[in-house]
Amino acid sequence: MEFFDEPDQMEREILRHVPIGSTTIDAKKEMGRNGFKCDPVKNRTFSKVRYDKNASGRIKQIIYRSQDFLYCAIRKGFIVARRWQAAFVYKNGLITEIVVSTGLVGL
C-alpha cells in the first residue's frame, strides 16, 4: 500500500485494498499487513473534514453519529510524524463506507 498525504487520495488507495463490501475481518487483516493497528469501535461519533472552496469557512464537515466502525491508525516519523486514520463503517460485518484522515502530529 502506498501512503499519501492527501486524505481523499489515501482513501482511494485503501479502497483498492479493502473494497466496499469486504468483511471487517478482511479489512483488519489487510490493514494490519500494511502496519495499521485496528480496533472495533461501537456506537461512537466521528467526522469527515475536507477543504471545500465553496463551503462556508472553506471547510466541509460530515458528522457520522452513533456508528459502529473499525478504527485503524498508523503513524510514521519521530518528533513530528504523519498519522493516517481510517474508519471502516460496517453493517452486519460488511464494510459500507471508509473515511480517511491524515495529518501531522507531534510528541
mmCIF file with all atom_site columns, C-alpha atoms in Angstrom:
data_model
loop_
_atom_site.group_PDB
_atom_site.id
_atom_site.type_symbol
_atom_site.label_atom_id
_atom_site.label_alt_id
_atom_site.label_comp_id
_atom_site.label_asym_id
_atom_site.label_entity_id
_atom_site.label_seq_id
_atom_site.pdbx_PDB_ins_code
_atom_site.Cartn_x
_atom_site.Cartn_y
_atom_site.Cartn_z
_atom_site.occupancy
_atom_site.B_iso_or_equiv
_atom_site.pdbx_formal_charge
_atom_site.auth_seq_id
_atom_site.auth_comp_id
_atom_site.auth_asym_id
_atom_site.auth_atom_id
_atom_site.pdbx_PDB_model_num
ATOM 1   C CA . MET A 1 1   ? 0.000   0.000  0.000  1.00 0.00 ? 1   MET A CA 1
ATOM 2   C CA . GLU A 1 2   ? 1.245   3.469  -0.852 1.00 0.00 ? 2   GLU A CA 1
ATOM 3   C CA . PHE A 1 3   ? 0.817   6.263  1.676  1.00 0.00 ? 3   PHE A CA 1
ATOM 4   C CA . PHE A 1 4   ? -0.441  9.678  0.579  1.00 0.00 ? 4   PHE A CA 1
ATOM 5   C CA . ASP A 1 5   ? -0.602  12.963 2.492  1.00 0.00 ? 5   ASP A CA 1
ATOM 6   C CA . GLU A 1 6   ? -3.933  13.955 0.913  1.00 0.00 ? 6   GLU A CA 1
ATOM 7   C CA . PRO A 1 7   ? -6.868  12.162 2.609  1.00 0.00 ? 7   PRO A CA 1
ATOM 8   C CA . ASP A 1 8   ? -9.048  11.622 -0.490 1.00 0.00 ? 8   ASP A CA 1
ATOM 9   C CA . GLN A 1 9   ? -6.083  10.121 -2.344 1.00 0.00 ? 9   GLN A CA 1
ATOM 10  C CA . MET A 1 10  ? -5.312  7.870  0.638  1.00 0.00 ? 10  MET A CA 1
ATOM 11  C CA . GLU A 1 11  ? -8.974  6.870  0.822  1.00 0.00 ? 11  GLU A CA 1
ATOM 12  C CA . ARG A 1 12  ? -8.850  5.739  -2.824 1.00 0.00 ? 12  ARG A CA 1
ATOM 13  C CA . GLU A 1 13  ? -5.662  3.774  -2.118 1.00 0.00 ? 13  GLU A CA 1
ATOM 14  C CA . ILE A 1 14  ? -7.230  1.988  0.847  1.00 0.00 ? 14  ILE A CA 1
ATOM 15  C CA . LEU A 1 15  ? -10.310 1.177  -1.267 1.00 0.00 ? 15  LEU A CA 1
ATOM 16  C CA . ARG A 1 16  ? -8.016  -0.587 -3.762 1.00 0.00 ? 16  ARG A CA 1
ATOM 17  C CA . HIS A 1 17  ? -7.010  -2.950 -0.933 1.00 0.00 ? 17  HIS A CA 1
ATOM 18  C CA . VAL A 1 18  ? -10.276 -3.046 1.039  1.00 0.00 ? 18  VAL A CA 1
ATOM 19  C CA . PRO A 1 19  ? -13.247 -2.523 -1.287 1.00 0.00 ? 19  PRO A CA 1
ATOM 20  C CA . ILE A 1 20  ? -16.739 -1.710 -0.053 1.00 0.00 ? 20  ILE A CA 1
ATOM 21  C CA . GLY A 1 21  ? -18.463 -5.000 0.828  1.00 0.00 ? 21  GLY A CA 1
ATOM 22  C CA . SER A 1 22  ? -15.327 -6.535 2.371  1.00 0.00 ? 22  SER A CA 1
ATOM 23  C CA . THR A 1 23  ? -15.714 -8.099 5.793  1.00 0.00 ? 23  THR A CA 1
ATOM 24  C CA . THR A 1 24  ? -14.345 -6.333 8.844  1.00 0.00 ? 24  THR A CA 1
ATOM 25  C CA . ILE A 1 25  ? -12.122 -9.392 9.385  1.00 0.00 ? 25  ILE A CA 1
ATOM 26  C CA . ASP A 1 26  ? -10.563 -8.993 5.935  1.00 0.00 ? 26  ASP A CA 1
ATOM 27  C CA . ALA A 1 27  ? -10.204 -5.225 6.431  1.00 0.00 ? 27  ALA A CA 1
ATOM 28  C CA . LYS A 1 28  ? -8.363  -5.712 9.723  1.00 0.00 ? 28  LYS A CA 1
ATOM 29  C CA . LYS A 1 29  ? -6.035  -8.320 8.169  1.00 0.00 ? 29  LYS A CA 1
ATOM 30  C CA . GLU A 1 30  ? -5.224  -6.176 5.134  1.00 0.00 ? 30  GLU A CA 1
ATOM 31  C CA . MET A 1 31  ? -4.648  -3.030 7.160  1.00 0.00 ? 31  MET A CA 1
ATOM 32  C CA . GLY A 1 32  ? -2.507  -4.988 9.638  1.00 0.00 ? 32  GLY A CA 1
ATOM 33  C CA . ARG A 1 33  ? -0.344  -6.260 6.782  1.00 0.00 ? 33  ARG A CA 1
ATOM 34  C CA . ASN A 1 34  ? 0.330   -2.615 5.988  1.00 0.00 ? 34  ASN A CA 1
ATOM 35  C CA . GLY A 1 35  ? 1.298   -1.667 9.543  1.00 0.00 ? 35  GLY A CA 1
ATOM 36  C CA . PHE A 1 36  ? -2.002  -0.281 10.821 1.00 0.00 ? 36  PHE A CA 1
ATOM 37  C CA . LYS A 1 37  ? -3.303  -1.124 14.283 1.00 0.00 ? 37  LYS A CA 1
ATOM 38  C CA . CYS A 1 38  ? -7.074  -1.699 14.217 1.00 0.00 ? 38  CYS A CA 1
ATOM 39  C CA . ASP A 1 39  ? -9.759  -1.886 16.895 1.00 0.00 ? 39  ASP A CA 1
ATOM 40  C CA . PRO A 1 40  ? -13.542 -2.146 16.696 1.00 0.00 ? 40  PRO A CA 1
ATOM 41  C CA . VAL A 1 41  ? -15.480 0.873  17.953 1.00 0.00 ? 41  VAL A CA 1
ATOM 42  C CA . LYS A 1 42  ? -19.166 0.728  18.854 1.00 0.00 ? 42  LYS A CA 1
ATOM 43  C CA . ASN A 1 43  ? -21.768 3.487  18.827 1.00 0.00 ? 43  ASN A CA 1
ATOM 44  C CA . ARG A 1 44  ? -19.339 6.425  18.519 1.00 0.00 ? 44  ARG A CA 1
ATOM 45  C CA . THR A 1 45  ? -19.470 9.694  16.629 1.00 0.00 ? 45  THR A CA 1
ATOM 46  C CA . PHE A 1 46  ? -16.735 10.945 14.312 1.00 0.00 ? 46  PHE A CA 1
ATOM 47  C CA . SER A 1 47  ? -16.479 13.411 11.456 1.00 0.00 ? 47  SER A CA 1
ATOM 48  C CA . LYS A 1 48  ? -15.034 13.740 7.994  1.00 0.00 ? 48  LYS A CA 1
ATOM 49  C CA . VAL A 1 49  ? -13.458 17.146 7.384  1.00 0.00 ? 49  VAL A CA 1
ATOM 50  C CA . ARG A 1 50  ? -12.341 18.324 3.963  1.00 0.00 ? 50  ARG A CA 1
ATOM 51  C CA . TYR A 1 51  ? -11.282 21.590 2.373  1.00 0.00 ? 51  TYR A CA 1
ATOM 52  C CA . ASP A 1 52  ? -14.060 22.913 0.122  1.00 0.00 ? 52  ASP A CA 1
ATOM 53  C CA . LYS A 1 53  ? -13.591 26.257 -1.610 1.00 0.00 ? 53  LYS A CA 1
ATOM 54  C CA . ASN A 1 54  ? -17.394 26.627 -1.911 1.00 0.00 ? 54  ASN A CA 1
ATOM 55  C CA . ALA A 1 55  ? -18.243 25.881 1.721  1.00 0.00 ? 55  ALA A CA 1
ATOM 56  C CA . SER A 1 56  ? -18.651 28.444 4.459  1.00 0.00 ? 56  SER A CA 1
ATOM 57  C CA . GLY A 1 57  ? -15.227 28.898 6.028  1.00 0.00 ? 57  GLY A CA 1
ATOM 58  C CA . ARG A 1 58  ? -13.798 26.742 3.217  1.00 0.00 ? 58  ARG A CA 1
ATOM 59  C CA . ILE A 1 59  ? -14.329 23.623 5.350  1.00 0.00 ? 59  ILE A CA 1
ATOM 60  C CA . LYS A 1 60  ? -16.928 20.918 4.753  1.00 0.00 ? 60  LYS A CA 1
ATOM 61  C CA . GLN A 1 61  ? -17.697 18.622 7.673  1.00 0.00 ? 61  GLN A CA 1
ATOM 62  C CA . ILE A 1 62  ? -19.828 15.483 7.654  1.00 0.00 ? 62  ILE A CA 1
ATOM 63  C CA . ILE A 1 63  ? -20.729 14.100 11.072 1.00 0.00 ? 63  ILE A CA 1
ATOM 64  C CA . TYR A 1 64  ? -21.259 10.357 11.483 1.00 0.00 ? 64  TYR A CA 1
ATOM 65  C CA . ARG A 1 65  ? -23.324 9.835  14.635 1.00 0.00 ? 65  ARG A CA 1
ATOM 66  C CA . SER A 1 66  ? -23.644 6.639  16.649 1.00 0.00 ? 66  SER A CA 1
ATOM 67  C CA . GLN A 1 67  ? -21.672 4.458  14.250 1.00 0.00 ? 67  GLN A CA 1
ATOM 68  C CA . ASP A 1 68  ? -20.070 1.061  14.597 1.00 0.00 ? 68  ASP A CA 1
ATOM 69  C CA . PHE A 1 69  ? -16.724 1.064  12.802 1.00 0.00 ? 69  PHE A CA 1
ATOM 70  C CA . LEU A 1 70  ? -13.309 -0.495 12.636 1.00 0.00 ? 70  LEU A CA 1
ATOM 71  C CA . TYR A 1 71  ? -10.757 2.187  13.541 1.00 0.00 ? 71  TYR A CA 1
ATOM 72  C CA . CYS A 1 72  ? -7.285  1.742  12.030 1.00 0.00 ? 72  CYS A CA 1
ATOM 73  C CA . ALA A 1 73  ? -4.313  4.040  12.512 1.00 0.00 ? 73  ALA A CA 1
ATOM 74  C CA . ILE A 1 74  ? -0.611  4.249  11.780 1.00 0.00 ? 74  ILE A CA 1
ATOM 75  C CA . ARG A 1 75  ? 1.990   6.930  12.307 1.00 0.00 ? 75  ARG A CA 1
ATOM 76  C CA . LYS A 1 76  ? 5.345   7.354  10.641 1.00 0.00 ? 76  LYS A CA 1
ATOM 77  C CA . GLY A 1 77  ? 8.051   9.679  11.856 1.00 0.00 ? 77  GLY A CA 1
ATOM 78  C CA . PHE A 1 78  ? 9.654   10.569 15.141 1.00 0.00 ? 78  PHE A CA 1
ATOM 79  C CA . ILE A 1 79  ? 9.415   14.047 16.686 1.00 0.00 ? 79  ILE A CA 1
ATOM 80  C CA . VAL A 1 80  ? 6.897   15.191 14.108 1.00 0.00 ? 80  VAL A CA 1
ATOM 81  C CA . ALA A 1 81  ? 5.062   12.295 12.494 1.00 0.00 ? 81  ALA A CA 1
ATOM 82  C CA . ARG A 1 82  ? 2.307   11.851 9.966  1.00 0.00 ? 82  ARG A CA 1
ATOM 83  C CA . ARG A 1 83  ? -0.694  9.894  11.206 1.00 0.00 ? 83  ARG A CA 1
ATOM 84  C CA . TRP A 1 84  ? -3.195  8.147  8.955  1.00 0.00 ? 84  TRP A CA 1
ATOM 85  C CA . GLN A 1 85  ? -6.567  7.138  10.370 1.00 0.00 ? 85  GLN A CA 1
ATOM 86  C CA . ALA A 1 86  ? -9.290  5.112  8.683  1.00 0.00 ? 86  ALA A CA 1
ATOM 87  C CA . ALA A 1 87  ? -12.809 4.435  9.910  1.00 0.00 ? 87  ALA A CA 1
ATOM 88  C CA . PHE A 1 88  ? -14.400 1.415  8.228  1.00 0.00 ? 88  PHE A CA 1
ATOM 89  C CA . VAL A 1 89  ? -18.122 1.845  8.843  1.00 0.00 ? 89  VAL A CA 1
ATOM 90  C CA . TYR A 1 90  ? -19.867 -1.509 8.730  1.00 0.00 ? 90  TYR A CA 1
ATOM 91  C CA . LYS A 1 91  ? -23.267 -3.152 8.861  1.00 0.00 ? 91  LYS A CA 1
ATOM 92  C CA . ASN A 1 92  ? -23.672 -6.885 9.578  1.00 0.00 ? 92  ASN A CA 1
ATOM 93  C CA . GLY A 1 93  ? -19.885 -7.302 9.403  1.00 0.00 ? 93  GLY A CA 1
ATOM 94  C CA . LEU A 1 94  ? -19.568 -5.809 5.896  1.00 0.00 ? 94  LEU A CA 1
ATOM 95  C CA . ILE A 1 95  ? -17.833 -2.522 5.111  1.00 0.00 ? 95  ILE A CA 1
ATOM 96  C CA . THR A 1 96  ? -20.300 0.095  3.840  1.00 0.00 ? 96  THR A CA 1
ATOM 97  C CA . GLU A 1 97  ? -18.073 3.184  3.853  1.00 0.00 ? 97  GLU A CA 1
ATOM 98  C CA . ILE A 1 98  ? -14.482 4.221  4.504  1.00 0.00 ? 98  ILE A CA 1
ATOM 99  C CA . VAL A 1 99  ? -13.497 7.609  5.913  1.00 0.00 ? 99  VAL A CA 1
ATOM 100 C CA . VAL A 1 100 ? -9.817  8.579  5.996  1.00 0.00 ? 100 VAL A CA 1
ATOM 101 C CA . SER A 1 101 ? -7.974  11.422 7.670  1.00 0.00 ? 101 SER A CA 1
ATOM 102 C CA . THR A 1 102 ? -4.309  12.277 7.827  1.00 0.00 ? 102 THR A CA 1
ATOM 103 C CA . GLY A 1 103 ? -2.253  14.960 9.469  1.00 0.00 ? 103 GLY A CA 1
ATOM 104 C CA . LEU A 1 104 ? 0.927   15.849 11.281 1.00 0.00 ? 104 LEU A CA 1
ATOM 105 C CA . VAL A 1 105 ? 1.238   15.103 14.997 1.00 0.00 ? 105 VAL A CA 1
ATOM 106 C CA . GLY A 1 106 ? 3.991   15.817 17.491 1.00 0.00 ? 106 GLY A CA 1
ATOM 107 C CA . LEU A 1 107 ? 5.209   14.026 20.554 1.00 0.00 ? 107 LEU A CA 1
#
